XYZ file of N, CA and C in Angstrom:
537
model
N 252.867 -48.661 189.521
C 253.982 -47.999 190.032
C 254.941 -47.424 188.966
N 255.026 -48.187 187.845
C 255.941 -47.623 186.760
C 255.482 -46.259 186.271
N 254.138 -46.036 186.228
C 253.734 -44.662 185.793
C 254.209 -43.556 186.819
N 254.167 -43.842 188.103
C 254.608 -42.923 188.999
C 256.098 -42.583 188.840
N 256.836 -43.591 188.663
C 258.318 -43.378 188.399
C 258.553 -42.595 187.157
N 257.741 -42.907 186.082
C 257.910 -42.164 184.843
C 257.544 -40.642 185.070
N 256.502 -40.429 185.840
C 256.085 -39.037 186.057
C 257.167 -38.313 186.906
N 257.778 -38.998 187.877
C 258.756 -38.358 188.676
C 260.046 -38.112 187.813
N 260.399 -39.115 186.976
C 261.558 -38.870 186.070
C 261.314 -37.734 185.164
N 260.087 -37.653 184.526
C 259.775 -36.547 183.694
C 259.794 -35.265 184.418
N 259.280 -35.207 185.598
C 259.402 -33.956 186.343
C 260.807 -33.565 186.690
N 261.638 -34.556 187.052
C 263.073 -34.253 187.368
C 263.785 -33.744 186.049
N 263.392 -34.348 184.899
C 263.997 -33.977 183.624
C 263.659 -32.545 183.262
N 262.399 -32.180 183.501
C 261.852 -30.816 183.205
C 262.561 -29.828 184.155
N 262.709 -30.177 185.411
C 263.336 -29.331 186.424
C 264.818 -29.161 186.026
N 265.496 -30.177 185.658
C 266.934 -30.083 185.272
C 267.041 -29.268 184.014
N 266.195 -29.446 183.064
C 266.189 -28.620 181.807
C 266.006 -27.143 182.162
N 265.047 -26.868 182.976
C 264.740 -25.397 183.264
C 265.921 -24.790 183.995
N 266.487 -25.546 184.949
C 267.575 -25.016 185.688
C 268.792 -24.818 184.814
N 269.118 -25.752 183.914
C 270.191 -25.610 182.993
C 269.960 -24.499 182.038
N 268.735 -24.357 181.526
C 268.549 -23.220 180.622
C 268.596 -21.878 181.318
N 268.140 -21.964 182.560
C 268.325 -20.677 183.373
C 269.711 -20.308 183.671
N 270.611 -21.285 183.840
C 272.002 -21.057 184.009
C 272.607 -20.612 182.693
N 272.285 -21.177 181.547
C 272.775 -20.782 180.272
C 272.293 -19.409 179.915
N 271.019 -19.104 180.234
C 270.346 -17.899 179.855
C 270.945 -16.665 180.649
N 271.608 -16.923 181.788
C 272.167 -15.764 182.515
C 273.393 -15.241 181.788
N 273.939 -15.977 180.865
C 274.998 -15.410 180.090
C 274.450 -14.872 178.756
N 273.381 -14.148 178.787
C 272.720 -13.657 177.589
C 273.730 -12.755 176.857
N 273.588 -12.773 175.543
C 274.506 -11.986 174.770
C 274.300 -10.506 175.043
N 275.404 -9.752 175.223
C 275.248 -8.351 175.521
C 274.580 -7.583 174.347
N 274.849 -7.983 173.113
C 274.321 -7.223 172.001
C 272.818 -7.228 171.969
N 272.196 -8.349 172.327
C 270.748 -8.439 172.286
C 270.142 -7.473 173.390
N 270.779 -7.480 174.546
C 270.281 -6.666 175.630
C 270.693 -5.254 175.409
N 271.931 -5.010 174.975
C 272.406 -3.688 174.805
C 271.643 -2.933 173.733
N 271.225 -3.632 172.706
C 270.467 -3.003 171.560
C 269.173 -2.303 172.055
N 268.546 -2.964 173.095
C 267.342 -2.400 173.571
C 267.666 -1.201 174.508
N 268.871 -1.171 175.030
C 269.261 0.003 175.836
C 268.527 0.161 177.148
N 267.945 -0.866 177.622
C 267.140 -0.692 178.826
C 267.242 -1.926 179.686
N 266.283 -2.232 180.473
C 266.264 -3.346 181.345
C 265.311 -4.366 180.862
N 265.619 -5.697 181.259
C 264.827 -6.776 180.893
C 264.453 -7.562 182.162
N 263.520 -8.382 182.103
C 263.131 -9.225 183.173
C 263.092 -10.691 182.707
N 263.833 -11.534 183.437
C 263.852 -12.935 183.060
C 262.930 -13.647 184.010
N 262.039 -14.341 183.399
C 260.998 -15.127 184.303
C 261.214 -16.608 184.027
N 261.340 -17.346 185.070
C 261.553 -18.812 185.047
C 260.397 -19.440 185.819
N 259.723 -20.390 185.073
C 258.642 -21.121 185.729
C 259.058 -22.572 185.818
N 258.892 -23.180 186.977
C 259.316 -24.574 187.180
C 258.081 -25.349 187.676
N 257.750 -26.398 186.967
C 256.685 -27.278 187.392
C 257.299 -28.597 187.885
N 256.986 -29.004 189.096
C 257.544 -30.198 189.721
C 256.360 -31.250 189.703
N 256.808 -32.515 189.623
C 255.794 -33.587 189.684
C 254.914 -33.409 190.822
N 253.634 -33.551 190.648
C 252.641 -33.310 191.734
C 251.846 -32.061 191.480
N 252.292 -31.283 190.462
C 251.510 -30.041 190.036
C 251.935 -28.756 190.700
N 252.902 -28.754 191.597
C 253.278 -27.408 192.191
C 254.130 -26.683 191.217
N 253.875 -25.354 191.162
C 254.641 -24.481 190.241
C 255.267 -23.434 190.984
N 256.523 -23.107 190.549
C 257.252 -22.003 191.195
C 257.673 -21.033 190.077
N 257.427 -19.725 190.246
C 257.822 -18.741 189.277
C 258.710 -17.762 189.947
N 259.845 -17.488 189.268
C 260.727 -16.430 189.782
C 261.031 -15.451 188.663
N 261.208 -14.214 189.055
C 261.528 -13.159 188.127
C 262.778 -12.389 188.580
N 263.705 -12.207 187.706
C 264.927 -11.517 188.058
C 265.208 -10.372 187.088
N 265.140 -9.129 187.500
C 265.385 -8.012 186.588
C 266.864 -7.902 186.274
N 267.130 -7.627 185.025
C 268.484 -7.449 184.548
C 268.611 -6.116 183.937
N 269.549 -5.307 184.355
C 269.742 -3.989 183.794
C 271.052 -3.920 183.101
N 271.113 -3.406 181.833
C 272.327 -3.285 181.115
C 272.387 -1.806 180.622
N 273.584 -1.385 180.469
C 273.853 -0.095 179.833
C 274.663 -0.208 178.621
N 274.506 0.710 177.725
C 275.277 0.634 176.484
C 276.287 1.721 176.538
N 277.437 1.479 176.005
C 278.492 2.464 175.916
C 278.454 3.059 174.526
N 278.225 4.356 174.382
C 278.171 4.995 173.059
C 279.516 4.799 172.426
N 279.515 4.859 171.055
C 280.718 4.780 170.287
C 281.460 6.141 170.515
N 282.800 6.053 170.299
C 283.559 7.279 170.370
C 283.253 8.033 169.158
N 283.372 9.396 169.231
C 283.049 10.329 168.233
C 283.702 9.845 166.859
N 284.957 9.476 166.978
C 285.727 9.154 165.757
C 285.272 7.917 165.109
N 284.341 7.104 165.753
C 283.862 5.883 165.222
C 282.393 5.968 164.712
N 281.815 7.160 164.794
C 280.402 7.366 164.364
C 280.470 8.145 162.993
N 280.093 7.535 161.883
C 280.081 8.209 160.650
C 278.900 9.190 160.563
N 279.212 10.481 160.338
C 278.259 11.569 160.270
C 278.187 12.188 158.938
N 276.998 12.263 158.398
C 276.822 12.857 157.070
C 276.050 14.180 157.343
N 276.516 15.278 156.714
C 275.834 16.640 156.765
C 275.380 16.969 155.371
N 274.061 17.250 155.354
C 273.487 17.731 154.079
C 272.862 19.122 154.175
N 272.950 19.830 153.054
C 272.532 21.215 153.006
C 271.156 21.257 152.512
N 270.222 21.636 153.400
C 268.775 21.825 153.073
C 268.398 23.238 153.375
N 269.379 24.158 153.346
C 269.074 25.579 153.673
C 268.935 26.420 152.483
N 269.492 25.982 151.343
C 269.457 26.878 150.095
C 270.710 27.871 150.154
N 271.488 27.792 151.200
C 272.616 28.743 151.286
C 273.927 27.939 150.847
N 274.560 28.346 149.831
C 275.708 27.585 149.357
C 276.792 27.508 150.434
N 277.352 26.328 150.606
C 278.478 26.060 151.507
C 278.150 25.822 152.964
N 276.774 25.829 153.251
C 276.294 25.658 154.641
C 276.749 24.264 155.171
N 276.568 23.177 154.367
C 276.921 21.812 154.800
C 278.418 21.700 155.004
N 279.201 22.335 154.176
C 280.610 22.249 154.372
C 281.091 22.924 155.594
N 280.449 24.029 155.934
C 280.853 24.745 157.192
C 280.510 23.971 158.392
N 279.291 23.345 158.380
C 278.897 22.480 159.536
C 279.807 21.266 159.582
N 280.149 20.679 158.468
C 281.057 19.492 158.385
C 282.406 19.854 159.015
N 282.966 21.047 158.700
C 284.235 21.429 159.260
C 284.124 21.610 160.797
N 283.003 22.199 161.223
C 282.765 22.414 162.707
C 282.729 21.065 163.361
N 282.094 20.106 162.814
C 281.974 18.731 163.461
C 283.335 18.067 163.386
N 284.054 18.248 162.321
C 285.398 17.605 162.259
C 286.360 18.082 163.227
N 286.306 19.428 163.452
C 287.138 20.056 164.467
C 286.817 19.558 165.870
N 285.522 19.235 166.068
C 285.007 18.722 167.381
C 285.459 17.241 167.524
N 286.013 16.613 166.469
C 286.348 15.216 166.666
C 285.501 14.137 165.992
N 284.373 14.576 165.307
C 283.479 13.662 164.725
C 284.064 13.097 163.396
N 283.676 11.887 163.033
C 284.060 11.248 161.831
C 283.077 11.631 160.753
N 283.366 12.708 160.052
C 282.428 13.307 159.060
C 282.726 12.740 157.677
N 281.670 12.578 156.920
C 281.755 12.187 155.514
C 281.691 13.487 154.725
N 281.899 13.396 153.390
C 281.836 14.466 152.490
C 280.394 15.073 152.488
N 280.257 16.367 152.660
C 278.912 16.978 152.757
C 278.194 16.879 151.285
N 276.900 16.864 151.468
C 276.031 16.720 150.238
C 274.886 17.784 150.280
N 274.243 17.973 149.163
C 273.056 18.731 149.141
C 271.845 17.836 149.399
N 270.842 18.332 150.045
C 269.612 17.580 150.335
C 268.716 17.561 149.015
N 267.722 16.666 149.038
C 266.888 16.643 147.952
C 265.808 17.708 147.986
N 265.660 18.333 149.183
C 264.662 19.504 149.320
C 265.130 20.351 150.439
N 264.689 21.619 150.395
C 265.028 22.542 151.496
C 264.029 22.327 152.615
N 264.489 22.535 153.798
C 263.654 22.458 154.999
C 263.786 23.692 155.843
N 262.813 24.006 156.740
C 262.877 25.183 157.536
C 263.635 25.055 158.867
N 263.703 23.854 159.348
C 264.304 23.644 160.655
C 265.354 22.478 160.619
N 266.463 22.777 161.165
C 267.572 21.693 161.122
C 267.128 20.524 162.023
N 267.718 19.350 161.692
C 267.479 18.143 162.425
C 268.719 17.272 162.407
N 268.723 16.434 163.433
C 269.824 15.442 163.470
C 269.175 14.036 163.555
N 269.255 13.237 162.572
C 268.654 11.971 162.399
C 269.671 10.892 162.861
N 269.215 9.754 163.375
C 270.063 8.718 163.768
C 269.444 7.366 163.427
N 270.357 6.397 163.115
C 269.972 5.065 162.826
C 269.878 4.340 164.185
N 269.290 3.153 164.216
C 269.049 2.386 165.382
C 270.338 2.264 166.254
N 270.306 2.538 167.475
C 271.412 2.390 168.313
C 272.335 3.616 168.393
N 272.041 4.648 167.755
C 272.933 5.782 167.695
C 272.296 7.124 168.221
N 271.212 6.931 169.022
C 270.535 8.135 169.616
C 271.493 8.965 170.443
N 272.316 8.336 171.282
C 273.295 9.124 172.116
C 274.185 9.901 171.313
N 274.751 9.304 170.230
C 275.667 9.950 169.348
C 274.976 11.150 168.685
N 273.667 10.953 168.248
C 272.990 12.042 167.607
C 272.770 13.149 168.597
N 272.425 12.831 169.877
C 272.222 13.871 170.895
C 273.532 14.648 171.063
N 274.621 13.944 171.059
C 275.993 14.605 171.178
C 276.286 15.502 170.032
N 275.943 15.093 168.802
C 276.148 15.870 167.637
C 275.306 17.167 167.790
N 273.992 16.948 168.163
C 273.065 18.148 168.288
C 273.684 19.094 169.299
N 274.230 18.554 170.443
C 274.779 19.492 171.460
C 275.969 20.172 170.933
N 276.742 19.547 170.130
C 277.944 20.154 169.464
C 277.504 21.381 168.628
N 276.391 21.182 167.938
C 275.876 22.261 167.065
C 274.903 23.231 167.770
N 274.806 23.082 169.020
C 273.910 23.937 169.806
C 272.437 23.797 169.290
N 272.033 22.615 168.956
C 270.621 22.423 168.558
C 269.864 21.823 169.786
N 268.532 22.142 169.864
C 267.748 21.594 170.925
C 267.590 20.109 170.873
N 267.356 19.448 172.009
C 267.048 18.062 171.997
C 265.916 17.616 171.066
N 264.987 18.499 170.854
C 263.886 18.173 170.008
C 264.263 17.989 168.529
N 265.435 18.502 168.170
C 265.945 18.299 166.778
C 266.486 16.911 166.560
N 266.604 16.129 167.553
C 267.197 14.752 167.314
C 265.954 13.836 167.114
N 266.044 13.095 165.952
C 264.986 12.282 165.474
C 265.486 10.980 164.965
N 264.687 9.901 165.104
C 265.062 8.570 164.431
C 265.045 8.827 162.940
N 265.979 8.142 162.198
C 266.062 8.287 160.760
C 264.880 7.557 160.100
N 264.243 8.220 159.173
C 263.179 7.646 158.346
C 263.507 8.061 156.901
N 262.819 7.455 156.002
C 262.908 7.885 154.576
C 262.330 9.230 154.301
N 261.746 9.790 155.291
C 261.110 11.154 155.140
C 262.254 12.222 155.256
N 263.467 11.893 155.658
C 264.544 12.851 155.704
C 264.811 13.250 154.260
N 265.258 14.575 154.045
C 265.396 15.058 152.692
C 266.734 14.590 152.072
N 266.982 13.370 151.994
C 268.154 12.774 151.346
C 267.796 11.563 150.478
N 268.477 11.281 149.505
C 268.191 10.072 148.700
C 268.733 8.866 149.408
N 269.895 8.972 150.090
C 270.459 7.909 150.881
C 271.483 8.440 151.867
N 271.609 7.685 152.992
C 272.617 8.115 153.942
C 273.853 7.200 153.908
N 273.851 6.258 153.011
C 274.994 5.358 152.763
C 275.390 4.730 154.081
N 276.635 4.920 154.458
C 277.130 4.264 155.656
C 277.043 5.109 156.959
N 276.462 6.308 156.783
C 276.386 7.241 157.897
C 275.486 6.624 158.962
N 275.685 6.903 160.206
C 274.883 6.490 161.279
C 274.149 7.715 161.929
N 274.622 8.894 161.613
C 274.023 10.138 162.052
C 274.001 11.013 160.865
N 272.746 11.627 160.628
C 272.599 12.503 159.490
C 272.181 13.937 160.112
N 272.978 14.922 159.668
C 272.664 16.332 160.088
C 272.063 17.002 158.839
N 270.791 17.539 159.022
C 270.212 18.284 157.952
C 270.275 19.757 158.349
N 270.984 20.502 157.562
C 271.227 21.933 157.782
C 270.168 22.676 157.158
N 269.383 23.427 157.949
C 268.321 24.315 157.477
C 268.851 25.780 157.747
N 268.104 26.810 157.356
C 268.614 28.116 157.541
C 269.015 28.565 158.929
N 268.334 27.946 159.941
C 268.651 28.297 161.328
C 270.112 27.962 161.684
N 270.528 26.728 161.280
C 271.823 26.221 161.547
C 272.866 26.847 160.582
N 272.414 27.145 159.364
C 273.356 27.796 158.391
C 273.749 29.160 158.829
N 272.826 29.899 159.395
C 273.127 31.252 159.886
C 274.113 31.201 161.066
N 273.802 30.272 162.041
C 274.657 30.220 163.151
C 276.072 29.657 162.831
N 276.144 28.758 161.829
C 277.443 28.207 161.448
C 278.231 29.298 160.760
N 277.644 30.077 159.992
C 278.358 31.101 159.195
C 278.786 32.206 160.203
N 278.032 32.424 161.206
C 278.302 33.456 162.220
C 279.560 33.100 163.016
N 279.768 31.742 163.243
C 280.926 31.390 164.044
C 282.170 31.162 163.165
N 282.048 31.276 161.842
C 283.193 31.055 160.962
C 283.762 32.421 160.646
N 285.070 32.605 160.814
C 285.646 33.873 160.528
C 286.713 33.587 159.465
N 286.943 34.618 158.613
C 287.923 34.481 157.609
C 288.922 35.660 157.718
N 290.141 35.270 157.632
C 291.222 36.280 157.732
C 291.818 36.477 156.338
N 291.760 37.754 155.870
C 292.442 37.995 154.580
C 293.666 38.802 154.804
N 294.736 38.412 154.197
C 295.959 39.225 154.186
C 296.178 39.760 152.850
N 296.229 41.029 152.683
C 296.298 41.589 151.374
C 297.662 42.218 151.138
N 297.853 42.597 149.859
C 299.084 43.292 149.577
C 298.833 44.727 149.182
């Protein structure tokens, strides 16, 4: 009989542990779930003395709130070959409320503009692309293939190619007052 009692106590201990962990796990850290930006499923398996097993699954959906424009560091680099293109785009983004860094020149020229983002900043990159009237296909995850030596603390990188340089210069007007 002592073995039966030990098995029952062990089963109750396992059950209590699983229930306790399940209760603790429902308070999952938002950062771990929010970073994935999607839904997760929590599965709990409980084995009771005597061999019966119960499995439950509970889907959990979380949403992430994108950072405010003023909190997203944006770097604009000129890969168009046209002097001042990055500065013009930087000014346009600054007027739109983005937190822009000093523009730079790219390490190589490219034919098509792109907006790169670091992990967790896809929504911000999409918003930057929309501000610049770039198509959604221009938004890409940042890789070392981007024509820059470093993005520093930037979370969104705008690579200005001739297509964006032309549209940016077309929207910029200069007023001269002469004597």
